Amino acid sequence: MSYYLEFKNITKTFPGVKALDQISFGVKSGSIHGLVGENGAGKSTLLHTLSGALVPNQGEILIDNQSMNFSNTKDALDAGIAVIYQELNLVPDMTVAENLMIGNYPNKKGFVDHKELRRKAEAQIKMLMEDFDPKVKVKELSIAQKQMIEIGKALMQDAKIIAFDEPTSSLSDREIKHLFEIIEKLRNEGKAIIYVSHRMEEIFEICDTCTVFRDGKHIETFRKMEEVNHDLIVKKMVGRELNDIYGYEERVKGKEIFRIENIRGKGVKRNINLTVQEGEVVGIFGLVGAGRTELFKLLYGLENIEAGKIEVRGQEVSLNSPKESIRNKICLLPEDRKDEGIIGIRSVSENINVSSRRHHLKYNFFLDKKAEKETADKFINDLDIKTPSRNQLAVNLSGGNQQKVILSRWLSEDIDVFLMDEPTRGIDVGAKYEIYKIMYNLASEGKGILFISSDLPEVMGVSDRLVVMRSGEIIGILDREEFTEEKILSMALPVS
Amino acid sequence: MSDTTKSKIKYLYTNYSIILIFLIMFVLLSIFVPYFFTWRNMVGLALSVVTIGLIANTMMFALASGDFDLSVSSTVAFSGITAAVIINNTGNVGIGILVGVLAGGLVGLINGFSIAKLGLNALITTLATQMIFRGMAFIFSNGRAVGISQAGFFTLGNSMIFGIPTPIVIMVTFFVLFGILLNNTVFGKNTLAIGGNTKAAELAGINVDLTKIIIFTAQGFMAGFAGVILASRMTSGQPNAAQGLELDVISACVLGGVSLNGGIATMSGVVVGVLIMGMISNALNLLNVATFYQYVVRGSVLLIAIYLDILKQRSK
């Protein structure tokens, strides 16, 4: 065996979910190994075990045939492992040079040697083929440049294994090209590199070998990229034929339930006119910055509506706070489930009842605990929420089950219009399918659904109609028969 | 042992360990400290924690919502002085008590408004109002104790109901009321939700600003009421009263398992936390330990309690 880094039977469980199940594969020095899988497949969890941030329940990590036991991130750093996450770990108010050598300043008897610091930083910046001043504060750099600093930091610590977690998700084409040059340079210097991405083109462009994950399981490792193609990998990732994962069926449409006329506000500029009928799922697609989330913020009373008109079932409504929106039968599933959706340290039951408990108060003041228990149990059962009990803390549930908890919160209310912002992001494939089914069921019951997704196949597969937004404006609304990737993308991309 | 019994025991341990610690301490002190377990001493102990106990009710809500309130000590002094000055000037005990309590409510309203509406940091805001209203207490009293001439005022702090001093009865009543408020009302649950995740609570339709203003205003009223009772028991308003009280109250809450990050609080825990604080002082007094050492012991107990809490959270 000539693997420099090897995972052996790594298993990691969280309450209610097996995030990694007997993962085994190896990576050679001087090679780039791709990790692909859907969101929630376990790629990030694996990187966390590599970086020492999570300790696996079972299995071991071998480096150069030596078994390693990382109990914290420092152990992993000392073993020459650097993991470069999507959220960068830099101190924004410190300079480039300080960030590069953080924790390891050149010093003379405890006093920082500024000359040496600068010299080393300049050398490192040159190595990375960048040209910024080491005295610049990190917060003034672009994301791509920050990522370079993160790589530089890893090299300063003499990392032999470098893992990248979706490094291109917020980079431009030019920046991606530059990043790839650096990564290839690192490979040629003999580093073992793990490259996590869900962008297939990148995997084929840069990786020498690759492993596919699905639902926490190792599906297959391809040792030669020439032997595989795009469709095969996707099939392995998804686990079923692509065309049936959305399970779309035509529904009967009813009366108009929601109407927006020319509304305007922060990040939402012009031509915002749309209607939703009973039974309709209307997708909203656009690039980052197109104003989709901002539109939802207006519709949910989180930002000021400067002009325009909103009607629910033909009645004009004013929306100045989430509370008011809920009273007008509009609800939101926020994009950031963890920070804006669930209340992690409270129970599943409390998370479900947080809004609807007002409907069953005794003497208009005291909680009806029995009714709350019944509500919680009903939705845990109906939506098949995987939790040991209604008293489990919400933070311990998997992403898909947390999303179902938030859905239950609104299903237990009296809601007509569901605003769903990336409802399937970071959720494993099986749970995604369940979320779609819940959306279809809601629509069939005569609700209206507006849903944002950045996943083009998904938004095309699930929606009855599709709204395309670009720079704060609705560019067009397409019927299902008109959906083609080219058409949608050409509407969403900025005019150059 | 079956898995469910195991998890039940674990649940009891993680949620009620502080009560167990309290019971063990109580038994040990009763055995080893002379005069500790006597009716007289028990009443004395309860009386000694009335001020802390009353304010711990509302402090629990402030902490549970993820905020701090350092201003309560000054509010106690400010309200006591205000009540004393008003009683001396009007000769009317009722008006004195009312204005004293309202003065406390005003401090709370200022705190709540600054934190919720102006978006100021709670720690800094209440530190500022702590200074401001300590200053006001000195200004209103010219820096001296204000003796009260109306004997009727003293019944509030020094009378008995069914053989139990009135302040204790008031404290216990509030424990019950605030326990119900926390566990059985939307307001209590909303407070915990805000402390657990403010943004998520807002998106779930909770009026975060209003809830915070109510919490701080209630805290002000409660500190004001505690201040008036204290003045009644001391038969005077003292501008120096209750210095450092805010930390005792917060300590009692933390001992009782209230999370400083917000989102976690139980009334039973807070009651026990208050009693533990009182018990330690009481036992040390009975053992004739000098006050200086008492600070050291109380600080150490707090450190140990917080460490136990962290251990407990890690084991989850």
PDB file of N, CA and C in Angstrom, chain B residues 70-78 81 107 127-141 143 238-246:
ATOM      1  N   LEU B  70     -27.186  44.336  35.295  1.00  0.00           N
ATOM      2  CA  LEU B  70     -26.302  44.665  36.407  1.00  0.00           C
ATOM      3  C   LEU B  70     -26.849  45.809  37.249  1.00  0.00           C
ATOM      4  N   SER B  71     -27.970  46.405  36.830  1.00  0.00           N
ATOM      5  CA  SER B  71     -28.411  47.641  37.486  1.00  0.00           C
ATOM      6  C   SER B  71     -29.238  47.399  38.741  1.00  0.00           C
ATOM      7  N   VAL B  72     -29.586  46.132  39.029  1.00  0.00           N
ATOM      8  CA  VAL B  72     -30.555  45.883  40.104  1.00  0.00           C
ATOM      9  C   VAL B  72     -30.097  46.383  41.472  1.00  0.00           C
ATOM     10  N   SER B  73     -28.790  46.308  41.753  1.00  0.00           N
ATOM     11  CA  SER B  73     -28.319  46.735  43.071  1.00  0.00           C
ATOM     12  C   SER B  73     -28.626  48.214  43.301  1.00  0.00           C
ATOM     13  N   SER B  74     -28.335  49.024  42.288  1.00  0.00           N
ATOM     14  CA  SER B  74     -28.609  50.454  42.427  1.00  0.00           C
ATOM     15  C   SER B  74     -30.106  50.728  42.449  1.00  0.00           C
ATOM     16  N   THR B  75     -30.860  49.926  41.713  1.00  0.00           N
ATOM     17  CA  THR B  75     -32.304  50.117  41.697  1.00  0.00           C
ATOM     18  C   THR B  75     -32.877  49.896  43.100  1.00  0.00           C
ATOM     19  N   VAL B  76     -32.368  48.887  43.801  1.00  0.00           N
ATOM     20  CA  VAL B  76     -32.811  48.618  45.169  1.00  0.00           C
ATOM     21  C   VAL B  76     -32.589  49.843  46.052  1.00  0.00           C
ATOM     22  N   ALA B  77     -31.380  50.415  45.971  1.00  0.00           N
ATOM     23  CA  ALA B  77     -31.067  51.580  46.802  1.00  0.00           C
ATOM     24  C   ALA B  77     -31.905  52.790  46.382  1.00  0.00           C
ATOM     25  N   PHE B  78     -31.994  52.997  45.072  1.00  0.00           N
ATOM     26  CA  PHE B  78     -32.718  54.147  44.532  1.00  0.00           C
ATOM     27  C   PHE B  78     -34.195  54.107  44.934  1.00  0.00           C
ATOM     28  N   ILE B  81     -34.610  54.733  48.774  1.00  0.00           N
ATOM     29  CA  ILE B  81     -34.445  56.161  49.080  1.00  0.00           C
ATOM     30  C   ILE B  81     -35.689  56.942  48.631  1.00  0.00           C
ATOM     31  N   VAL B 107     -36.434  52.591  36.014  1.00  0.00           N
ATOM     32  CA  VAL B 107     -35.072  52.160  35.685  1.00  0.00           C
ATOM     33  C   VAL B 107     -35.139  50.992  34.697  1.00  0.00           C
ATOM     34  N   LEU B 127     -24.772  48.486  33.190  1.00  0.00           N
ATOM     35  CA  LEU B 127     -23.642  48.997  33.973  1.00  0.00           C
ATOM     36  C   LEU B 127     -23.779  50.514  34.104  1.00  0.00           C
ATOM     37  N   ALA B 128     -24.166  51.154  32.996  1.00  0.00           N
ATOM     38  CA  ALA B 128     -24.347  52.606  32.997  1.00  0.00           C
ATOM     39  C   ALA B 128     -25.486  53.011  33.920  1.00  0.00           C
ATOM     40  N   THR B 129     -26.631  52.330  33.810  1.00  0.00           N
ATOM     41  CA  THR B 129     -27.754  52.713  34.669  1.00  0.00           C
ATOM     42  C   THR B 129     -27.459  52.368  36.126  1.00  0.00           C
ATOM     43  N   GLN B 130     -26.635  51.346  36.328  1.00  0.00           N
ATOM     44  CA  GLN B 130     -26.216  51.049  37.705  1.00  0.00           C
ATOM     45  C   GLN B 130     -25.529  52.275  38.314  1.00  0.00           C
ATOM     46  N   MET B 131     -24.609  52.861  37.557  1.00  0.00           N
ATOM     47  CA  MET B 131     -23.895  54.043  38.061  1.00  0.00           C
ATOM     48  C   MET B 131     -24.854  55.214  38.207  1.00  0.00           C
ATOM     49  N   ILE B 132     -25.677  55.424  37.181  1.00  0.00           N
ATOM     50  CA  ILE B 132     -26.561  56.591  37.182  1.00  0.00           C
ATOM     51  C   ILE B 132     -27.477  56.559  38.407  1.00  0.00           C
ATOM     52  N   PHE B 133     -28.099  55.399  38.667  1.00  0.00           N
ATOM     53  CA  PHE B 133     -29.103  55.388  39.733  1.00  0.00           C
ATOM     54  C   PHE B 133     -28.496  55.222  41.126  1.00  0.00           C
ATOM     55  N   ARG B 134     -27.263  54.713  41.190  1.00  0.00           N
ATOM     56  CA  ARG B 134     -26.564  54.793  42.481  1.00  0.00           C
ATOM     57  C   ARG B 134     -26.335  56.273  42.779  1.00  0.00           C
ATOM     58  N   GLY B 135     -25.918  57.000  41.751  1.00  0.00           N
ATOM     59  CA  GLY B 135     -25.714  58.439  41.903  1.00  0.00           C
ATOM     60  C   GLY B 135     -26.998  59.142  42.317  1.00  0.00           C
ATOM     61  N   MET B 136     -28.104  58.791  41.655  1.00  0.00           N
ATOM     62  CA  MET B 136     -29.389  59.416  41.988  1.00  0.00           C
ATOM     63  C   MET B 136     -29.769  59.130  43.443  1.00  0.00           C
ATOM     64  N   ALA B 137     -29.480  57.904  43.903  1.00  0.00           N
ATOM     65  CA  ALA B 137     -29.793  57.556  45.292  1.00  0.00           C
ATOM     66  C   ALA B 137     -29.027  58.472  46.242  1.00  0.00           C
ATOM     67  N   PHE B 138     -27.759  58.716  45.938  1.00  0.00           N
ATOM     68  CA  PHE B 138     -26.957  59.618  46.780  1.00  0.00           C
ATOM     69  C   PHE B 138     -27.493  61.047  46.703  1.00  0.00           C
ATOM     70  N   ILE B 139     -27.875  61.464  45.486  1.00  0.00           N
ATOM     71  CA  ILE B 139     -28.353  62.839  45.311  1.00  0.00           C
ATOM     72  C   ILE B 139     -29.644  63.051  46.109  1.00  0.00           C
ATOM     73  N   PHE B 140     -30.605  62.119  45.956  1.00  0.00           N
ATOM     74  CA  PHE B 140     -31.889  62.266  46.648  1.00  0.00           C
ATOM     75  C   PHE B 140     -31.744  62.246  48.170  1.00  0.00           C
ATOM     76  N   SER B 141     -30.694  61.555  48.637  1.00  0.00           N
ATOM     77  CA  SER B 141     -30.565  61.398  50.101  1.00  0.00           C
ATOM     78  C   SER B 141     -29.486  62.297  50.685  1.00  0.00           C
ATOM     79  N   GLY B 143     -26.565  61.811  50.349  1.00  0.00           N
ATOM     80  CA  GLY B 143     -25.483  60.925  50.753  1.00  0.00           C
ATOM     81  C   GLY B 143     -25.655  60.324  52.129  1.00  0.00           C
ATOM     82  N   GLN B 238     -31.295  53.564  52.497  1.00  0.00           N
ATOM     83  CA  GLN B 238     -29.833  53.645  52.582  1.00  0.00           C
ATOM     84  C   GLN B 238     -29.255  53.794  51.176  1.00  0.00           C
ATOM     85  N   PRO B 239     -28.556  54.897  50.906  1.00  0.00           N
ATOM     86  CA  PRO B 239     -27.999  55.058  49.561  1.00  0.00           C
ATOM     87  C   PRO B 239     -26.907  54.026  49.250  1.00  0.00           C
ATOM     88  N   ASN B 240     -26.316  53.444  50.292  1.00  0.00           N
ATOM     89  CA  ASN B 240     -25.260  52.446  50.068  1.00  0.00           C
ATOM     90  C   ASN B 240     -25.794  51.025  49.983  1.00  0.00           C
ATOM     91  N   ALA B 241     -27.105  50.880  50.096  1.00  0.00           N
ATOM     92  CA  ALA B 241     -27.677  49.536  50.222  1.00  0.00           C
ATOM     93  C   ALA B 241     -27.351  48.660  49.017  1.00  0.00           C
ATOM     94  N   ALA B 242     -27.238  47.376  49.291  1.00  0.00           N
ATOM     95  CA  ALA B 242     -27.229  46.335  48.244  1.00  0.00           C
ATOM     96  C   ALA B 242     -26.078  46.417  47.256  1.00  0.00           C
ATOM     97  N   GLN B 243     -24.949  46.989  47.672  1.00  0.00           N
ATOM     98  CA  GLN B 243     -23.829  47.038  46.714  1.00  0.00           C
ATOM     99  C   GLN B 243     -23.347  45.632  46.395  1.00  0.00           C
ATOM    100  N   GLY B 244     -23.158  45.350  45.128  1.00  0.00           N
ATOM    101  CA  GLY B 244     -22.686  44.028  44.704  1.00  0.00           C
ATOM    102  C   GLY B 244     -23.786  42.993  44.633  1.00  0.00           C
ATOM    103  N   LEU B 245     -25.002  43.411  44.944  1.00  0.00           N
ATOM    104  CA  LEU B 245     -26.130  42.464  44.948  1.00  0.00           C
ATOM    105  C   LEU B 245     -26.337  41.780  43.593  1.00  0.00           C
ATOM    106  N   GLU B 246     -26.125  42.550  42.496  1.00  0.00           N
ATOM    107  CA  GLU B 246     -26.402  41.988  41.169  1.00  0.00           C
ATOM    108  C   GLU B 246     -25.618  40.698  40.946  1.00  0.00           C
TER     109      GLU B 246
END
